[in-house]
mmCIF file of C-alpha atoms and ligand atoms in Angstrom:
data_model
loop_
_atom_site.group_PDB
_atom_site.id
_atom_site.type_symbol
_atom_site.label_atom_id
_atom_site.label_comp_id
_atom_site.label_asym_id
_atom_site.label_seq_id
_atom_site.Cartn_x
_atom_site.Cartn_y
_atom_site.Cartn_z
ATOM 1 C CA UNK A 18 9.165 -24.551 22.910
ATOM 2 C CA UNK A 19 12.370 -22.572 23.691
ATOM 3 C CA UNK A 20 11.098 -20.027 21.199
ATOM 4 C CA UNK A 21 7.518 -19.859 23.020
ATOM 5 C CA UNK A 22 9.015 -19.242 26.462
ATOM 6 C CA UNK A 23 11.335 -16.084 24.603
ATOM 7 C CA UNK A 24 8.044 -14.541 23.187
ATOM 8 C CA UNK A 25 5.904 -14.960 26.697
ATOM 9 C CA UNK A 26 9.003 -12.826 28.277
ATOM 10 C CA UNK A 27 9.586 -10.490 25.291
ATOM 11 C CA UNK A 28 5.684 -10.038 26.251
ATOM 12 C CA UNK A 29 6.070 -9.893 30.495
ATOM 13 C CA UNK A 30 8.700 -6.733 29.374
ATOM 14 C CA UNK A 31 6.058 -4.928 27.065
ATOM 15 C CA UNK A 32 3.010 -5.745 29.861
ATOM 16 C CA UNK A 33 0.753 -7.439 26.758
ATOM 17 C CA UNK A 34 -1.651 -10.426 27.050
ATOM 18 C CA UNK A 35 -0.175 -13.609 26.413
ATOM 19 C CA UNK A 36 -1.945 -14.189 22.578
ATOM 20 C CA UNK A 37 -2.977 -17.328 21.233
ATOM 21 C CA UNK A 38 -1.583 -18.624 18.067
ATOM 22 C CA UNK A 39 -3.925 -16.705 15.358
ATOM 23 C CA UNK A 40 -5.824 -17.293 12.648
ATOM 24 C CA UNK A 41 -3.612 -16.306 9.813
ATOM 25 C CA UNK A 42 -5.244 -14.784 6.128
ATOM 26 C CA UNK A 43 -2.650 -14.297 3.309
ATOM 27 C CA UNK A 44 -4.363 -11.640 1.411
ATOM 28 C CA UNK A 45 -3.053 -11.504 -2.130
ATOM 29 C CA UNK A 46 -4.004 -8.763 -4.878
ATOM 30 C CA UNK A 47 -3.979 -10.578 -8.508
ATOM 31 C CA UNK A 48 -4.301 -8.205 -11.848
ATOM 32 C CA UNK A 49 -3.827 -10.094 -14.568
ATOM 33 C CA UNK A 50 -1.261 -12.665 -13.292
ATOM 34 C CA UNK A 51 -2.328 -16.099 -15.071
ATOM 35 C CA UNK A 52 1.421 -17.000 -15.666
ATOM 36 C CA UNK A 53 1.885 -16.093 -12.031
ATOM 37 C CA UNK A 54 -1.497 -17.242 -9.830
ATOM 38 C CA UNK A 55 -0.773 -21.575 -9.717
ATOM 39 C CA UNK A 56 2.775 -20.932 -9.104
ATOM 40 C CA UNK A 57 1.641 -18.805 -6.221
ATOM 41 C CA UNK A 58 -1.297 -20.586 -4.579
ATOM 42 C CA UNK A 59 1.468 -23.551 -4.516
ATOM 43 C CA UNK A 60 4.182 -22.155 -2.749
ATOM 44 C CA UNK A 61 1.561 -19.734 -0.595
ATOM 45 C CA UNK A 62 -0.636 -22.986 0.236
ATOM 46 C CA UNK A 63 2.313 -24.761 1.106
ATOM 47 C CA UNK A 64 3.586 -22.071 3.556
ATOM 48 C CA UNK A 65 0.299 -22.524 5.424
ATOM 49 C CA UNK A 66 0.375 -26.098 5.476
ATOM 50 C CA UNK A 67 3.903 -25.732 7.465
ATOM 51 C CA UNK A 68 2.988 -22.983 9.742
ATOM 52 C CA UNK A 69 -0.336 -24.929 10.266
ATOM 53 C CA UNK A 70 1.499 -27.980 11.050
ATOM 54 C CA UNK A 71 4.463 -26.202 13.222
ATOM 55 C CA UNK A 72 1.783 -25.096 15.327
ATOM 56 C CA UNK A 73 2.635 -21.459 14.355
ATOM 57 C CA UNK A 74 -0.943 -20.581 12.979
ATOM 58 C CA UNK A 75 -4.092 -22.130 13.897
ATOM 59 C CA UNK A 76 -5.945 -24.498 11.937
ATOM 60 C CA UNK A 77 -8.332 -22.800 9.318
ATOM 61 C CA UNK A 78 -5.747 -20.254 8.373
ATOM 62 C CA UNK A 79 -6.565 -19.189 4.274
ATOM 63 C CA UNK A 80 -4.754 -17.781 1.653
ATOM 64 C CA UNK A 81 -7.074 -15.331 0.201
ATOM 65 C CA UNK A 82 -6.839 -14.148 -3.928
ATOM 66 C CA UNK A 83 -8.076 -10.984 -4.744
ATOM 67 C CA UNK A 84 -8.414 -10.411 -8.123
ATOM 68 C CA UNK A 85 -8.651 -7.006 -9.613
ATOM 69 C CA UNK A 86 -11.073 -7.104 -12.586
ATOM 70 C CA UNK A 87 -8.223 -9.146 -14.532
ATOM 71 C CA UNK A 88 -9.120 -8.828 -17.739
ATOM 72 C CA UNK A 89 -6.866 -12.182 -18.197
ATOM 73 C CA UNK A 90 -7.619 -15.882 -17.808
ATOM 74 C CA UNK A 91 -6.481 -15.321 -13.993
ATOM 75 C CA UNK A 92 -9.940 -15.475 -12.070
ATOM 76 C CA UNK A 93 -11.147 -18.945 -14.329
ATOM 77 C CA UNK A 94 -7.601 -20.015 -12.980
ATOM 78 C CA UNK A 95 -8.135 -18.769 -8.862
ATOM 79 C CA UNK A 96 -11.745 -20.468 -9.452
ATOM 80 C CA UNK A 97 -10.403 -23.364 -10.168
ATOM 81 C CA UNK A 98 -7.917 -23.458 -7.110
ATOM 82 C CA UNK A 99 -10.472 -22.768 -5.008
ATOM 83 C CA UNK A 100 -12.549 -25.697 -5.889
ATOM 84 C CA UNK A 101 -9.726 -28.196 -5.308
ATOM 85 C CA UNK A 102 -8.805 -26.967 -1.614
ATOM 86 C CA UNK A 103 -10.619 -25.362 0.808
ATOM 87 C CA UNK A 104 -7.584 -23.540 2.077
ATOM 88 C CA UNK A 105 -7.905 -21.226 -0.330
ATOM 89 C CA UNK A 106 -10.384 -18.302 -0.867
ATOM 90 C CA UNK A 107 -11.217 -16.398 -3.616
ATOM 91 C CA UNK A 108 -12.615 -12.466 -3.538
ATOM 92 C CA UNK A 109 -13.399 -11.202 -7.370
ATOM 93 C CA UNK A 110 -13.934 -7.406 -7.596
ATOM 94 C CA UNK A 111 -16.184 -6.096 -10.306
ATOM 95 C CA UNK A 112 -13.613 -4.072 -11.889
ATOM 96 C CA UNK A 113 -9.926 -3.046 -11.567
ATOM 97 C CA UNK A 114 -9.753 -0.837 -8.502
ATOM 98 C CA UNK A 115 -6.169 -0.823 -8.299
ATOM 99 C CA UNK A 116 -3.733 -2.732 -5.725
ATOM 100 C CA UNK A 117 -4.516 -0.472 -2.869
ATOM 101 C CA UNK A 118 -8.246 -0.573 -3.004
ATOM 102 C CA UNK A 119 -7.493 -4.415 -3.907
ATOM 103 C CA UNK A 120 -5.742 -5.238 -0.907
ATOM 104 C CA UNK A 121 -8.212 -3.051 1.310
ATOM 105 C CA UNK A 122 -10.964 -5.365 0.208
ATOM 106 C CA UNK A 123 -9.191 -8.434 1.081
ATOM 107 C CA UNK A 124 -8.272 -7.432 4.210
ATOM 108 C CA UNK A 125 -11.696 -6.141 5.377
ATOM 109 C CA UNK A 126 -13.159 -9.116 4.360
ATOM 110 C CA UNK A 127 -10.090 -11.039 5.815
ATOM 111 C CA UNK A 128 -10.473 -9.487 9.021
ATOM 112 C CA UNK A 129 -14.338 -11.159 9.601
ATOM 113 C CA UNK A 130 -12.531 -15.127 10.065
ATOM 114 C CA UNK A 131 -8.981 -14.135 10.810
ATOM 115 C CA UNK A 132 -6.853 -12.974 14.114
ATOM 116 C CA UNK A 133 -3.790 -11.888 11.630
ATOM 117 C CA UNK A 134 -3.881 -10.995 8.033
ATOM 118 C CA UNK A 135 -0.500 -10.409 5.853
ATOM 119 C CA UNK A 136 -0.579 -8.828 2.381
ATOM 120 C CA UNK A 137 1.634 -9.787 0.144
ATOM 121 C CA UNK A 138 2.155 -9.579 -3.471
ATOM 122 C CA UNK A 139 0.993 -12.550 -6.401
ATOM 123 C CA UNK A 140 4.248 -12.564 -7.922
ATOM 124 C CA UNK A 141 6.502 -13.738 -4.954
ATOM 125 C CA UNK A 142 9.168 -11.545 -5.117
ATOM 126 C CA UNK A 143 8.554 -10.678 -1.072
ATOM 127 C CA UNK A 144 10.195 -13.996 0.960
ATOM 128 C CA UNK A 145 7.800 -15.624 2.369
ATOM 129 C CA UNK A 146 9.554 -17.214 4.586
ATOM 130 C CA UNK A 147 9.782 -13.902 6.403
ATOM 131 C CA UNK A 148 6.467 -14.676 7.775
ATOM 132 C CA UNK A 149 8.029 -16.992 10.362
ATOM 133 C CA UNK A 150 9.477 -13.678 11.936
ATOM 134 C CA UNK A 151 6.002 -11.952 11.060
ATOM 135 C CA UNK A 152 4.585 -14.154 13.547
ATOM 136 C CA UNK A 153 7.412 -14.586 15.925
ATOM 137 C CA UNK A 154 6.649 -10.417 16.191
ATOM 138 C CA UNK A 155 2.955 -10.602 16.243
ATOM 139 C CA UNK A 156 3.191 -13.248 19.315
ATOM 140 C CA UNK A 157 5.400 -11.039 21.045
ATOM 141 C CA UNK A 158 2.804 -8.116 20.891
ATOM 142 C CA UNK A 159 3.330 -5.878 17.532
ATOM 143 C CA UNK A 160 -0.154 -5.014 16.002
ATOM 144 C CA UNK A 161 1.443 -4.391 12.604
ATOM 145 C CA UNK A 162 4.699 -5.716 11.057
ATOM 146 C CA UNK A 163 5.724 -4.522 8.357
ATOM 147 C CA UNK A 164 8.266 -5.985 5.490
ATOM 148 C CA UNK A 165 11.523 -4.407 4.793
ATOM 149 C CA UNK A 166 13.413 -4.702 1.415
ATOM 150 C CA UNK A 167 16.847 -5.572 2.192
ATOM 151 C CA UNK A 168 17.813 -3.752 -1.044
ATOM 152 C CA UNK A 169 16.778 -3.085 -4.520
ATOM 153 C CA UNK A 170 19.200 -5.178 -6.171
ATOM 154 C CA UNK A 171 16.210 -6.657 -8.238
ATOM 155 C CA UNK A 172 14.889 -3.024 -9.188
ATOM 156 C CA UNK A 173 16.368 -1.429 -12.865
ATOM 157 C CA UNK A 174 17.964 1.802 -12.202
ATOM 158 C CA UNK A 175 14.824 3.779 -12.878
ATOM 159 C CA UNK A 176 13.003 2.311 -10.447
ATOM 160 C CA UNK A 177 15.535 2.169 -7.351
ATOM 161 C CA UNK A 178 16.407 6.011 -8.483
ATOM 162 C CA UNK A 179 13.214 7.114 -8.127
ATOM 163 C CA UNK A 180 11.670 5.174 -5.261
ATOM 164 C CA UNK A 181 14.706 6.532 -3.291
ATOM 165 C CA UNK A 182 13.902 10.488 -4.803
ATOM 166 C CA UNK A 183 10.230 9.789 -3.288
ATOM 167 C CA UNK A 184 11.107 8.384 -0.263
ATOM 168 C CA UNK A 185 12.902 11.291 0.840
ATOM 169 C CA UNK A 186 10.475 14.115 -0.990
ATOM 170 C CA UNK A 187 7.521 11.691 1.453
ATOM 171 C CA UNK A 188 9.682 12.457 5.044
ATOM 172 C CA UNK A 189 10.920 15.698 3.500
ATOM 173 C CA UNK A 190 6.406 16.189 3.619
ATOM 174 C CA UNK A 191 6.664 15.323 7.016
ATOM 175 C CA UNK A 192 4.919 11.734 6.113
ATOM 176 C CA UNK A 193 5.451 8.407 8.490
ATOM 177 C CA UNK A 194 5.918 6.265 5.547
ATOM 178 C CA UNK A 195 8.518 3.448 5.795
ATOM 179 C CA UNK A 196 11.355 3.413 3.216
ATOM 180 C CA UNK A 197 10.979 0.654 1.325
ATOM 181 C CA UNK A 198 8.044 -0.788 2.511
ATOM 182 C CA UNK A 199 5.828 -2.074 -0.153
ATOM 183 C CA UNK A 200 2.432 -3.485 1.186
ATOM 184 C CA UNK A 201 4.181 -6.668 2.721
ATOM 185 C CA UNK A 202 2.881 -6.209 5.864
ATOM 186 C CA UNK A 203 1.038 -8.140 9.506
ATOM 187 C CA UNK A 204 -1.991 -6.650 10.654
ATOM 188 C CA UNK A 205 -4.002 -7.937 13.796
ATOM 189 C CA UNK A 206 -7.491 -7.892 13.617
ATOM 190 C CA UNK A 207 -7.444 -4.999 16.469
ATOM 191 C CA UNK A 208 -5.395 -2.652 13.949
ATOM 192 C CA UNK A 209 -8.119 -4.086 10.733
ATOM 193 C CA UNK A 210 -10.714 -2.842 12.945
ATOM 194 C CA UNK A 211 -8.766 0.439 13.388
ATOM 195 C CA UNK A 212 -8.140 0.750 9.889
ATOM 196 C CA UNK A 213 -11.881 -0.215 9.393
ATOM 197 C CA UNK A 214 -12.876 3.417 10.601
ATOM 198 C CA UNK A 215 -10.919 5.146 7.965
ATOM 199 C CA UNK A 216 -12.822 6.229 5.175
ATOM 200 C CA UNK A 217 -10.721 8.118 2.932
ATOM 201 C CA UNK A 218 -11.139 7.101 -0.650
ATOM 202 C CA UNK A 219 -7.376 9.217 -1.371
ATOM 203 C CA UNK A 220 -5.577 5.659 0.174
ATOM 204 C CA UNK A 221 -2.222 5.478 0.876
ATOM 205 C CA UNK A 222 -1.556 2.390 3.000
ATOM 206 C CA UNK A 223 1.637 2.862 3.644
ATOM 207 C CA UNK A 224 1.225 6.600 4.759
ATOM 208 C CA UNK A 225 -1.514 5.959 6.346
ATOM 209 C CA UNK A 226 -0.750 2.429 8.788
ATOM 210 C CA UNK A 227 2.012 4.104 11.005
ATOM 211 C CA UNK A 228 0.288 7.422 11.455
ATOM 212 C CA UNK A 229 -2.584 4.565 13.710
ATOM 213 C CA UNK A 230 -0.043 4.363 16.312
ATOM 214 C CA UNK A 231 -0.276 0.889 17.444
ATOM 215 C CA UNK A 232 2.956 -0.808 18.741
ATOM 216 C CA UNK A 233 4.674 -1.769 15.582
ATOM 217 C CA UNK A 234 7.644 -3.613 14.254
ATOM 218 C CA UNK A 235 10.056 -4.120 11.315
ATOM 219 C CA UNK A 236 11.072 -7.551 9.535
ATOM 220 C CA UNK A 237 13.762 -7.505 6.687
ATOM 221 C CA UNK A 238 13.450 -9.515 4.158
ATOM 222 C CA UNK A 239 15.210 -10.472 0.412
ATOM 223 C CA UNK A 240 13.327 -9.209 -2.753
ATOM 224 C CA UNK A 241 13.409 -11.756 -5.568
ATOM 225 C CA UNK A 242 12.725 -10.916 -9.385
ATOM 226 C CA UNK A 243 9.364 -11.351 -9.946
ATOM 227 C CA UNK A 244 8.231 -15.066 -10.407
ATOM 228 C CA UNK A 245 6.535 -14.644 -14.265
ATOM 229 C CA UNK A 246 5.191 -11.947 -15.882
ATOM 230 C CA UNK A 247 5.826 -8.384 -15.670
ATOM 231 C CA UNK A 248 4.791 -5.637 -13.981
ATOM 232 C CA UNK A 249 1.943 -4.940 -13.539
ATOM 233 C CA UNK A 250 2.586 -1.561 -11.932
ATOM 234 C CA UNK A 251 1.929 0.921 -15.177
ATOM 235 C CA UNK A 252 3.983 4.629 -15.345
ATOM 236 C CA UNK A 253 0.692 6.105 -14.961
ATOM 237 C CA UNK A 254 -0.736 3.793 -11.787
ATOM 238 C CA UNK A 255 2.751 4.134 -10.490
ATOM 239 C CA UNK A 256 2.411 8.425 -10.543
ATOM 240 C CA UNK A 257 -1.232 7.774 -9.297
ATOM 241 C CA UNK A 258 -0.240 6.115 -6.178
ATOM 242 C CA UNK A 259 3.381 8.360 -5.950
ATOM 243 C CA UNK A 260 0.113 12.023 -6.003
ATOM 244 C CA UNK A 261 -1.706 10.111 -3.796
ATOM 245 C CA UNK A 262 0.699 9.251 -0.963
ATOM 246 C CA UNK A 263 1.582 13.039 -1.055
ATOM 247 C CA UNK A 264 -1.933 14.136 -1.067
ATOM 248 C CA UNK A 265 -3.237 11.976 1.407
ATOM 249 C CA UNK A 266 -0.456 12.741 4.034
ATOM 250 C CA UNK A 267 0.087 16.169 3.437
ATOM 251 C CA UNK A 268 -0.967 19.456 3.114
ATOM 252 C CA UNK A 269 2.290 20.687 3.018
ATOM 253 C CA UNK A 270 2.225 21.491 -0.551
ATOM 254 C CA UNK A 271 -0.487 24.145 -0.584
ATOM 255 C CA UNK A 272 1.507 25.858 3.013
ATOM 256 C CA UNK A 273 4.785 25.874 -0.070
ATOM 257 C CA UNK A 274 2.771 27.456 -2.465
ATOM 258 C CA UNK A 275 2.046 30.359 -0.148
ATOM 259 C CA UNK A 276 5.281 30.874 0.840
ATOM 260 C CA UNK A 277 6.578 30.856 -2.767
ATOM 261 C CA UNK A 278 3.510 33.321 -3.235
ATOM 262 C CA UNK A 279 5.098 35.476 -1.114
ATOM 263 C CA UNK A 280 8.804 35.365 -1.898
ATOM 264 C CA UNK A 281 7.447 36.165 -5.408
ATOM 265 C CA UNK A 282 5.679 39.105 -4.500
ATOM 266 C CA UNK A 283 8.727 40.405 -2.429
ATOM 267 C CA UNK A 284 10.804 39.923 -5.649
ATOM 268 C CA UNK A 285 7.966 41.886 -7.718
ATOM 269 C CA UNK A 286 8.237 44.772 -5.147
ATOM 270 C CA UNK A 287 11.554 45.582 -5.599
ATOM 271 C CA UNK A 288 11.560 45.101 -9.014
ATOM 272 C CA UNK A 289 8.975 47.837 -9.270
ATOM 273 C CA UNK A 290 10.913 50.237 -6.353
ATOM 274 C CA UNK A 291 13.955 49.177 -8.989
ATOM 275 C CA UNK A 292 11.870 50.053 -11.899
ATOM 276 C CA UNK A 293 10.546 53.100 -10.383
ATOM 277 C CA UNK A 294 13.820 54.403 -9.290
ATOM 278 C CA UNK A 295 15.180 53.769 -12.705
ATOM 279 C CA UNK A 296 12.051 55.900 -14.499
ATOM 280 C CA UNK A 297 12.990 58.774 -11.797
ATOM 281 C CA UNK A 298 16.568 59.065 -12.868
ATOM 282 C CA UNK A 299 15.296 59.038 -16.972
ATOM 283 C CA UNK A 300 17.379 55.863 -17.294
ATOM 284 C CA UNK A 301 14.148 54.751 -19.403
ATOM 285 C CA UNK A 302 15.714 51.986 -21.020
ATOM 286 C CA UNK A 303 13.389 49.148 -22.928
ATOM 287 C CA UNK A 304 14.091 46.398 -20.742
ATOM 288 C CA UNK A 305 12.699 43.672 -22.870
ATOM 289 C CA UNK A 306 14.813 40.885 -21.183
ATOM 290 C CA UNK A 307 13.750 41.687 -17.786
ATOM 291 C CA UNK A 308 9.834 41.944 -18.453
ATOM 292 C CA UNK A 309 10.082 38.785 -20.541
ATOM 293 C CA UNK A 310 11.639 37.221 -17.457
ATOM 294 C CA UNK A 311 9.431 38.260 -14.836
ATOM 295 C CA UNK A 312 6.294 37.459 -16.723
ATOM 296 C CA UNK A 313 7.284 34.048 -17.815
ATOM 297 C CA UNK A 314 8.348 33.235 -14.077
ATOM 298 C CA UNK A 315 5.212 34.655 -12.571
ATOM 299 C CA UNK A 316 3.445 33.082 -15.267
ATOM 300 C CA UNK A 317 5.131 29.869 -14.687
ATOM 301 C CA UNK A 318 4.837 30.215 -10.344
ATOM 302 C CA UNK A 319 0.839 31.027 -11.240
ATOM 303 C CA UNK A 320 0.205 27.687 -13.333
ATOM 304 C CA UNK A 321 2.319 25.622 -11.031
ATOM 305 C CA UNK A 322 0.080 26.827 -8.261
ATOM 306 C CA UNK A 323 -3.113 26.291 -9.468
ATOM 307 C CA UNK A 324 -1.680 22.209 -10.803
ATOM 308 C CA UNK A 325 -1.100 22.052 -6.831
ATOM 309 C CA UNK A 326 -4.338 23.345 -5.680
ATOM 310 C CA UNK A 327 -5.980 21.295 -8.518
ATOM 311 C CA UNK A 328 -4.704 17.909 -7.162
ATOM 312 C CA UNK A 329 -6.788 18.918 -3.901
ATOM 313 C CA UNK A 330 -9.211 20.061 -4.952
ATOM 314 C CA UNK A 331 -9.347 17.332 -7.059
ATOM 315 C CA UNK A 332 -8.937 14.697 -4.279
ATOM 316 C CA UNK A 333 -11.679 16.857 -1.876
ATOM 317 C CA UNK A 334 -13.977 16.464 -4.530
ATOM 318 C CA UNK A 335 -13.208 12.792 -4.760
ATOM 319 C CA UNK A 336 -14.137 11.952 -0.904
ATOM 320 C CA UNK A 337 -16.987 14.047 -1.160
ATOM 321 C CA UNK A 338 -18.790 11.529 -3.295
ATOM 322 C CA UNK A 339 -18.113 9.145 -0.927
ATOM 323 C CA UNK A 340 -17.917 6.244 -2.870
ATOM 324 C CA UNK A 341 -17.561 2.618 -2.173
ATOM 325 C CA UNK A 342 -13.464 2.118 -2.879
ATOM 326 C CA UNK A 343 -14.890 -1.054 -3.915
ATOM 327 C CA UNK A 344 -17.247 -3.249 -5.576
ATOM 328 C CA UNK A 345 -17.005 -7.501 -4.278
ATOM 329 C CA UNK A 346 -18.495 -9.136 -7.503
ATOM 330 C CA UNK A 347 -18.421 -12.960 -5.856
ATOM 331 C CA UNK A 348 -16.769 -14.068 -3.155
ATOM 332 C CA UNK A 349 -16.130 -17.539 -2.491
ATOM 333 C CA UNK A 350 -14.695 -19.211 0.876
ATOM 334 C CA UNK A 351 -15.088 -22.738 2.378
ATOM 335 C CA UNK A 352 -15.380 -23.907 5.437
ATOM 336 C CA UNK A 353 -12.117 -26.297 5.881
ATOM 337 C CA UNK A 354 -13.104 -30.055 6.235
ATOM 338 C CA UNK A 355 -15.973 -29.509 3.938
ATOM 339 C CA UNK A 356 -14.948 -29.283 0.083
ATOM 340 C CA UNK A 357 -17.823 -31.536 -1.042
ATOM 341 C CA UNK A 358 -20.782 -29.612 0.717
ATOM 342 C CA UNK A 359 -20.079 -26.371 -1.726
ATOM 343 C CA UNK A 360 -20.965 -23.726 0.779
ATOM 344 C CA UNK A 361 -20.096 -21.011 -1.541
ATOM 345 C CA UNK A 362 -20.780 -17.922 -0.938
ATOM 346 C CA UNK A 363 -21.922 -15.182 -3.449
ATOM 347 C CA UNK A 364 -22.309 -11.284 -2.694
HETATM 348 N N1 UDP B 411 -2.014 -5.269 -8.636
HETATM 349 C C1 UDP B 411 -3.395 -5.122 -8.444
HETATM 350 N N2 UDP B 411 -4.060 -4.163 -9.154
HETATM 351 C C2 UDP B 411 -3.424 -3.310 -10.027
HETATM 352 C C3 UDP B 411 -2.020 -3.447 -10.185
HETATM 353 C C4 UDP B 411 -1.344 -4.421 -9.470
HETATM 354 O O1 UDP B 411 -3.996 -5.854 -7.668
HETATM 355 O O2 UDP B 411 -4.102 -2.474 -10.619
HETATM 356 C C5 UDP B 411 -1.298 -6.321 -7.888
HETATM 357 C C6 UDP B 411 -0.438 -7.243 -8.740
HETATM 358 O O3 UDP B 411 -1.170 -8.313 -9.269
HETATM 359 C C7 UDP B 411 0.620 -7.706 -7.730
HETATM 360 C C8 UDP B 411 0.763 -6.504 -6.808
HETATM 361 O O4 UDP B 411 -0.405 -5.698 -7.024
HETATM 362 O O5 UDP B 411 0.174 -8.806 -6.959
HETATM 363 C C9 UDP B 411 2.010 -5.718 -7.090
HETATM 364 O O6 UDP B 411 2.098 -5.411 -8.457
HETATM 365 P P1 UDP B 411 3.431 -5.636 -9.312
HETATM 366 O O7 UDP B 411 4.165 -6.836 -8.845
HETATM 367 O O8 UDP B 411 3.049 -5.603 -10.740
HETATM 368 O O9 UDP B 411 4.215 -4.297 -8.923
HETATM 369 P P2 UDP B 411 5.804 -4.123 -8.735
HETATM 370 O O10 UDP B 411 6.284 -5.256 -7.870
HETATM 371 O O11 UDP B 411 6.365 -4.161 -10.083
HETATM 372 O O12 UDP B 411 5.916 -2.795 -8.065
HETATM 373 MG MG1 MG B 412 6.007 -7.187 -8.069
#
């Protein structure tokens, strides 16, 4: 009670509606985590049962799976879960769309039953008893809350290096991202809705949530080592997503290649004055050094360039198909307090 009473002043301060205790969807991208999933839907499903029975969610909150075209035994295994307990919710996609698209899915889907929705990761390495403060947040007004690593104790040296190295290249872009924010993060239904209108196919969650502008907070919370199984983050999905949060936040890139354009050509100018001078005076000396130079750096500046311009060019060609980011292959989701009439539903 004591903590209710906090929250309805924290609110009086901001001037926000008192809210009622939401409707709270887990959404939770799986690719190819059968040693992972049970595990998961345990400690998950339990979570719910306690905030359920604190009175800190409403009743018919869900934990929803997502799985990403698995090509493991990991959707037989979320099937099966589903069909024992009606608290959980299963969303297959037709192929692997990646954990950005993944998420996206669940949470637009999410959004039709639910007041709150937090994404979080299969393997449990994000707390989840952070969500406690999640809420506590969300009550007091934020639209989105997002999770905060602590640190990267967990992380090999590779990874913390160059997480850290992107970070700072991101705000160096002039990008809103949070540092060390994976996609553990509270959204309301008002900011799903918000997020609902953006139809860029180039996503970058992270970039993307804090340039909406709703009133926002931050929760810290411990990383663990993953649960079982490894990564299933790939080098090459991992310098996917690192292209696309540049290219989706910023154009800043192609404004640097102009400017380098143009320091270069200042250089070649007075090169050729230089040059010139030099022929003038009869100093006509083979300068093999120097023209190997500046034709492997123009070279070099030239190809660079046109790598840049490719990536957007790349990307605008991309949204102009307008694809689905997409596909739902079934979706299955149960009214609570009716597991034997199998309303399931298939899109
Ligand atoms: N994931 C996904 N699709 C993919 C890759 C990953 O849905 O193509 C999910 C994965 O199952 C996990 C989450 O995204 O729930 C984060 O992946 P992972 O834990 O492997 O990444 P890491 O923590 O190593 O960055
Ligand atoms: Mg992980």
């Amino acid at each position: 009670m004591g903590k209710e009473t906090e929250g309805m002043q924290e609110m009086q301060k901001v001037g926000i509606k008192e809210r009622r205790i939401p409707v709270l969807y887990l959404v939770v991208p799986c690719y190819n985590e059968e040693e992972v999933v049970e595990k998961s839907a345990q400690v998950l499903g339990d979570k719910i049962r306690r905030l359920t029975r604190a009175g800190q969610i409403a009743a018919g909150s869900k934990v929803m799976f997502v799985n990403d075209g698995s090509k493991d035994d990991t959707l037989r295994l979320l099937h099966r879960i589903a069909s024992q307990d009606t608290l959980f919710s299963v969303i297959s996609l037709a192929g692997n769309y990646g954990h950005q698209s993944a998420i996206l899915a669940g949470m637009m889907t999410a959004r039709r039953y639910a007041d709150a929705v937090v994404t979080i990761d299969a393997d449990l390495q994000q707390d989840i008893e952070a969500l406690d403060r999640f809420l506590e947040s969300y009550m007091a007004g934020s639209e989105v809350v997002y999770g905060v690593r602590n640190d990267r104790r967990s992380d090999g040296i590779f990874k913390k290096g160059t997480a850290t190295l992107y970070y700072n290249l991101l705000h160096l872009l002039g990008s809103k991202v949070i540092t060390n924010h994976a996609d553990y993060r509270l959204m309301s239904k008002k900011a799903l809705d918000a997020l609902a209108e953006y139809k860029e196919t180039n996503l970058f969650l992270r970039g993307l949530i804090p340039t909406m502008g709703f009133p926002s907070d931050v929760v810290y919370f411990d990383v663990k080592a993953r649960e079982a199984g490894h990564s299933k983050y790939t080098l090459s999905k991992m310098v996917t997503l690192a292209t696309d949060g540049i290219t989706s936040m910023s154009t800043r890139p192609l404004r640097m290649i102009s400017a380098l354009g143009f320091i270069v050509f200042v250089f070649s100018f007075v090169m050729s004055i230089i040059s010139l001078v030099d022929w003038a005076r009869g100093n006509n000396v083979p300068g093999y050094t120097t023209t190997m130079i500046v034709s492997l750096l123009i070279g070099g500046v030239t190809l660079l360039s046109l790598g840049i311009i490719g990536e957007y060019v790349g990307k605008i060609y991309m949204e102009a198909k307008h694809r689905p980011r997409y596909i739902i292959d079934t979706f299955v989701w149960k009214e609570d307090n009716e597991a034997d009439d199998k309303e399931e539903r298939t899109k």
